[in-house]
Short mmCIF file of C-alpha atoms in Angstrom, two decimals:
data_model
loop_
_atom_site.label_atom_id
_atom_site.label_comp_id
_atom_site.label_asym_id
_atom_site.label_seq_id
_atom_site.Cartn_x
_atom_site.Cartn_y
_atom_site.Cartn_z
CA UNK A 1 -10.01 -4.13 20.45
CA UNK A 2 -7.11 -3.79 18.27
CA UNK A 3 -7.84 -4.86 14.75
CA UNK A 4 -6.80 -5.34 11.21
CA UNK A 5 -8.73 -5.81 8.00
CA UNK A 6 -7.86 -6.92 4.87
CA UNK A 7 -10.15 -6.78 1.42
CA UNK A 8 -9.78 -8.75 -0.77
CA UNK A 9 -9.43 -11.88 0.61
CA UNK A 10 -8.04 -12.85 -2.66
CA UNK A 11 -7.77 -12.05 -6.26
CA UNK A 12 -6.98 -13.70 -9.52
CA UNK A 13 -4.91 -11.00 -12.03
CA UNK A 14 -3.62 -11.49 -15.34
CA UNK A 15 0.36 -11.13 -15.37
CA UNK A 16 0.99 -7.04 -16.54
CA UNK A 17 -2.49 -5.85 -14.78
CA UNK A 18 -2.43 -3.92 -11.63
CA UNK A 19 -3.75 -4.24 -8.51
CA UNK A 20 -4.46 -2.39 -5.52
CA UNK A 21 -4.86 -4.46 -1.84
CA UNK A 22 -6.62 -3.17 0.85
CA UNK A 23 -6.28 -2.91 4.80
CA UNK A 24 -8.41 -1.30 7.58
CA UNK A 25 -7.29 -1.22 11.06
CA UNK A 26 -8.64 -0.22 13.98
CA UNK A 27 -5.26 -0.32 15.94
CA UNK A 28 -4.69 2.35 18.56
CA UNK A 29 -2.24 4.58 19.57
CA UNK A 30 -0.77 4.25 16.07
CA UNK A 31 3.17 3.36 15.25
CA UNK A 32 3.77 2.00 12.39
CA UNK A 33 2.26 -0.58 9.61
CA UNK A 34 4.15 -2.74 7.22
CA UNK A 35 3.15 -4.88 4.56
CA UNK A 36 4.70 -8.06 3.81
CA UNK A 37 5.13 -10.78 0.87
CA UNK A 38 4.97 -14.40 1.58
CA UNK A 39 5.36 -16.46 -1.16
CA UNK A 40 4.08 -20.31 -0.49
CA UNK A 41 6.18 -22.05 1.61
CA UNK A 42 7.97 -19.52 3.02
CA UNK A 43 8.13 -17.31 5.76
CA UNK A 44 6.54 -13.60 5.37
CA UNK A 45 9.01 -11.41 4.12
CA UNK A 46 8.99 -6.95 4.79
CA UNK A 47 7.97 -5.14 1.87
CA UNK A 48 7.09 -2.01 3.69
CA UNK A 49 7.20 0.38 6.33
CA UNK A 50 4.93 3.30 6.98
CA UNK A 51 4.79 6.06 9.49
CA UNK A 52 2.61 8.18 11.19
CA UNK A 53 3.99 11.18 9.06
CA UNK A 54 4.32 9.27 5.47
CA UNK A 55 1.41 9.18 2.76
CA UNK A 56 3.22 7.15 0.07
CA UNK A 57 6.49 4.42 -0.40
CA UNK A 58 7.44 2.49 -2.61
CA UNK A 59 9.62 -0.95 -3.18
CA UNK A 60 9.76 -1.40 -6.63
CA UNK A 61 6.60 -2.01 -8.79
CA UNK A 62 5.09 -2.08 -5.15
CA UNK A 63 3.66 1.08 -3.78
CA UNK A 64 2.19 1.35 -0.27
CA UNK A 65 -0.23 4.74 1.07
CA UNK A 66 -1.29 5.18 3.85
CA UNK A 67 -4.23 7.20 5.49
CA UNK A 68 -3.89 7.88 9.23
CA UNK A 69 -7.23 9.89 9.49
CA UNK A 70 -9.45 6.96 8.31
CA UNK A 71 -6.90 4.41 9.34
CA UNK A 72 -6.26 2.64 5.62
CA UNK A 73 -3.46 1.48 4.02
CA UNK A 74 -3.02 -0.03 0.66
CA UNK A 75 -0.33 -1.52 -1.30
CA UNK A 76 -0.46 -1.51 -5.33
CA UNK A 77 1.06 -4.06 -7.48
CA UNK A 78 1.92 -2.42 -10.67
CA UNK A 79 2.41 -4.41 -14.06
CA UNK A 80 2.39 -7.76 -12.09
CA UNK A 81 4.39 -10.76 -12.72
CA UNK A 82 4.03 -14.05 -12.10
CA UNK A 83 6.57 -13.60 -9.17
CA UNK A 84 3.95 -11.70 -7.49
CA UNK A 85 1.53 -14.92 -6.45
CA UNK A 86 1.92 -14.35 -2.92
CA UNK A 87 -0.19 -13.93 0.21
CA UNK A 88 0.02 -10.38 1.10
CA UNK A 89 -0.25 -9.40 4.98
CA UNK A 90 -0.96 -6.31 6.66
CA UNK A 91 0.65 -6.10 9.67
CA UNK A 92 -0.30 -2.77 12.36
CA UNK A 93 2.18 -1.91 15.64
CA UNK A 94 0.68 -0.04 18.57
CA UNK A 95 3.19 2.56 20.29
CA UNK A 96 2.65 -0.13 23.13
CA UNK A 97 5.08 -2.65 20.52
CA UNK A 98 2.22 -4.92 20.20
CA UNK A 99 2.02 -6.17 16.46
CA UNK A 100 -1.45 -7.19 14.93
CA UNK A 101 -1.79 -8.82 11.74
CA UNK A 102 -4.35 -8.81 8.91
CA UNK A 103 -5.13 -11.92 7.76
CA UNK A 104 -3.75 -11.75 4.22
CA UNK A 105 -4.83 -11.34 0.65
CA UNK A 106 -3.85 -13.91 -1.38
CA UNK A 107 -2.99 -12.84 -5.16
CA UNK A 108 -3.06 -15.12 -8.04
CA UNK A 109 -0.85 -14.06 -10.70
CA UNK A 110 -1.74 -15.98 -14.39
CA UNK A 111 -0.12 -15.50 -17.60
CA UNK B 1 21.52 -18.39 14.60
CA UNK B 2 20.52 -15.42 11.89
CA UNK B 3 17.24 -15.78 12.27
CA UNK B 4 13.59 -17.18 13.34
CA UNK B 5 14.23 -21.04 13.64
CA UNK B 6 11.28 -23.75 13.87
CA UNK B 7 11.50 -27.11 14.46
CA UNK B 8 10.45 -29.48 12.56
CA UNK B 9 9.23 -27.84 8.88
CA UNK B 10 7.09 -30.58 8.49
CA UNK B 11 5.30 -33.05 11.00
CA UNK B 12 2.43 -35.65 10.28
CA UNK B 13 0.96 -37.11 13.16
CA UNK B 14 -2.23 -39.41 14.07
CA UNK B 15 -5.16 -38.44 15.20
CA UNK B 16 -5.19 -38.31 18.66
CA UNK B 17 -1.54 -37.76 19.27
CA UNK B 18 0.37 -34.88 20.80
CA UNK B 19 2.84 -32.24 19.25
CA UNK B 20 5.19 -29.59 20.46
CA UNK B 21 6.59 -27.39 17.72
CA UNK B 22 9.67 -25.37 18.59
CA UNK B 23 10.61 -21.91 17.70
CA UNK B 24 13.52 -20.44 18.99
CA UNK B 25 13.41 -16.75 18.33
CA UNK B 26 16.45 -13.83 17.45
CA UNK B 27 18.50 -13.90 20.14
CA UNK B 28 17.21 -10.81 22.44
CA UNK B 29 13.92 -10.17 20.72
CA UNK B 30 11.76 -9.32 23.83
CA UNK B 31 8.30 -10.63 21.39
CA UNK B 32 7.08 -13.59 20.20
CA UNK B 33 3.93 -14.77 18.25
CA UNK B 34 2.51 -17.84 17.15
CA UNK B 35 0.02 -17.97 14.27
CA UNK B 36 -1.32 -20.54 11.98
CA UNK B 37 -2.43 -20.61 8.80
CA UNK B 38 -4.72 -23.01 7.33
CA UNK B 39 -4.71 -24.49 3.60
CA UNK B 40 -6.27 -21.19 1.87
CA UNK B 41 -7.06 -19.55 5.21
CA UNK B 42 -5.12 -16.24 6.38
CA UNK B 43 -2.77 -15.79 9.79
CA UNK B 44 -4.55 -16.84 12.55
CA UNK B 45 -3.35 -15.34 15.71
CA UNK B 46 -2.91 -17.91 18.44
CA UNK B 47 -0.53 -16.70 21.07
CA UNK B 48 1.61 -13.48 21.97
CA UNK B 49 4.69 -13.33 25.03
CA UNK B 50 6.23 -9.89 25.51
CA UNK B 51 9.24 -10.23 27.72
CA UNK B 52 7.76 -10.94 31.19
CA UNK B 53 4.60 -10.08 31.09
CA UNK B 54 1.94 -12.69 30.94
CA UNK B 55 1.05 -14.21 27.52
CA UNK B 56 -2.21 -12.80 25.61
CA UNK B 57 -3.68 -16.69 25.08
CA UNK B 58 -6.61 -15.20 22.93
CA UNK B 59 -5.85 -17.28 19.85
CA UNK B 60 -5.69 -20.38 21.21
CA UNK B 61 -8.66 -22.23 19.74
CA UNK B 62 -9.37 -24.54 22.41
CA UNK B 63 -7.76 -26.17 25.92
CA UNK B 64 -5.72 -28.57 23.55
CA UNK B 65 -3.54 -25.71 22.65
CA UNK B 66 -1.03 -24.49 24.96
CA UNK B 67 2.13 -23.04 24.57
CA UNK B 68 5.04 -21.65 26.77
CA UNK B 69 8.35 -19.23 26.45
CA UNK B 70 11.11 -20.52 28.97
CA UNK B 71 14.09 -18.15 29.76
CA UNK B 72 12.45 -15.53 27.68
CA UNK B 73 13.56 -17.48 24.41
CA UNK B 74 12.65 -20.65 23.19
CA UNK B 75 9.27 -21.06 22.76
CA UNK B 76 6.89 -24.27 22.47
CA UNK B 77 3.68 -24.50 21.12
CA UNK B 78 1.95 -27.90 22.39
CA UNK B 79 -1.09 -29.28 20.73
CA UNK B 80 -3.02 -32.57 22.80
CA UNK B 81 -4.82 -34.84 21.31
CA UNK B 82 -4.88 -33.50 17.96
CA UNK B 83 -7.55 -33.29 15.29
CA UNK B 84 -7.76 -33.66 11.24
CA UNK B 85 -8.73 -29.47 11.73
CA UNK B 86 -5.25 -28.64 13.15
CA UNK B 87 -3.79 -29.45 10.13
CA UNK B 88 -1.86 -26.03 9.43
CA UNK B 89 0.99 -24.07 8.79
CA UNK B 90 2.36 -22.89 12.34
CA UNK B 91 4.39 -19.63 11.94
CA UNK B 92 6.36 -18.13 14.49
CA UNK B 93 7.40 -14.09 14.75
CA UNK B 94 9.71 -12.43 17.42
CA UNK B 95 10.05 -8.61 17.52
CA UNK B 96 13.30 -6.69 19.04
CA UNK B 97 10.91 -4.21 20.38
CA UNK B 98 11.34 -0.35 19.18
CA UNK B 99 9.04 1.02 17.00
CA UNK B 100 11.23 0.83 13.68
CA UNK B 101 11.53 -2.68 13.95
CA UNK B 102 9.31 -5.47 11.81
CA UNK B 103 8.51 -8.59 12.56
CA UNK B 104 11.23 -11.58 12.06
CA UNK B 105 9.27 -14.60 10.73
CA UNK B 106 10.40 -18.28 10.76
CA UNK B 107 9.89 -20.62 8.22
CA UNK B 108 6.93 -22.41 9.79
CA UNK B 109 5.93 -25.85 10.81
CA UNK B 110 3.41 -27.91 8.62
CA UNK B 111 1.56 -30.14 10.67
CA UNK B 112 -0.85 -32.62 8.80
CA UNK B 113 -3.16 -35.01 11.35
CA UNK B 114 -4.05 -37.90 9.28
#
């Protein structure tokens, strides 16, 4: 069964600490996973895309890797802001198209 | 329209009543999800349509929930006889298809059964 894990559940950071969120999936034949942002309220929103073939991207003081051997992916926050209280959701597509989602890390940005 | 559209953004309802929340998708996007997300709780996956292939209904927590995709756009999720634990954001996601594409998110409905 197609799956995706994420760790933390959530954290509490203080504003210009870094963090690093975590996501484990089990999803199989590969394509693609992307991380997005979804502040409250709102709809999820892309931050990233990753490939079989790519390690590292970034977007901004956000960083994604990913690990296709052990099937992890993780997306650093560097010198967060108070911008950056979001739920953060890993989101895995089989070659098949079919998308399945983590089911978030919420981040708690204080001053 | 531009994007992912749900109707309504917000809906409070009795105990007992029914819902249907809308989501009308990007026109020509072949998927569409429905998820909710409970107060402090992460993405629940309820229901997935893929063009014309029949839904993947795993997510649906129980018989109340039911939802269907007419025409291959539209899409409504139904809840019967609701309860004070369906109180949720609803999200809705439709795909293009093609492996370089993300997922389109609406804005999501927030149901509240007093």
């Amino acid at each position: 069964k197609n799956q995706v894990e994420q760790s933390p559940q959530s954290l509490i950071i203080l504003e210009g600490k870094n963090c690093t969120l975590q996501c484990n999936y089990t999803v199989s034949p590969f394509s693609n996973l992307r991380w997005y942002k979804q502040d409250t309220g709102r709809g999820p929103v892309s931050l990233t895309i990753m490939t079989f073939s790519e390690n590292t991207k970034s977007n901004g003081r956000y960083t994604a890797t990913l690990d296709a051997d052990t099937k992890q992916s993780s997306l650093h926050i560097t010198a967060s802001q108070l911008s950056d209280s979001a739920s953060y959701i890993c989101v895995v597509r089989a070659a098949g198209n079919k998308l399945t989602f983590g089911g978030g890390t919420r981040v708690l940005v204080k001053p | 329209g531009a994007g992912v559209s749900q109707s309504p953004s917000n809906k409070v309802t009795e105990k007992g009543k029914d819902v249907e929340l809308r989501c009308d998708p990007i026109s020509g996007h072949t998927a569409l999800y429905w998820y909710r997300q409970s107060l402090g709780q992460g993405l629940e996956f309820l229901i997935y349509f893929q063009g014309n292939s029949a839904p993947d209904k795993s997510g649906l927590p129980s018989d109340r929930f039911s939802a269907e995709r007419t025409g291959g756009s539209v899409s409504t999720l139904t809840i019967q006889r609701t309860q004070q634990e369906d109180s949720a954001v609803y999200l809705c996601a439709s795909t293009p298809g093609g492996a370089g594409t993300g997922a389109f998110f609406g804005q999501g409905t927030r149901l509240t059964v007093v």
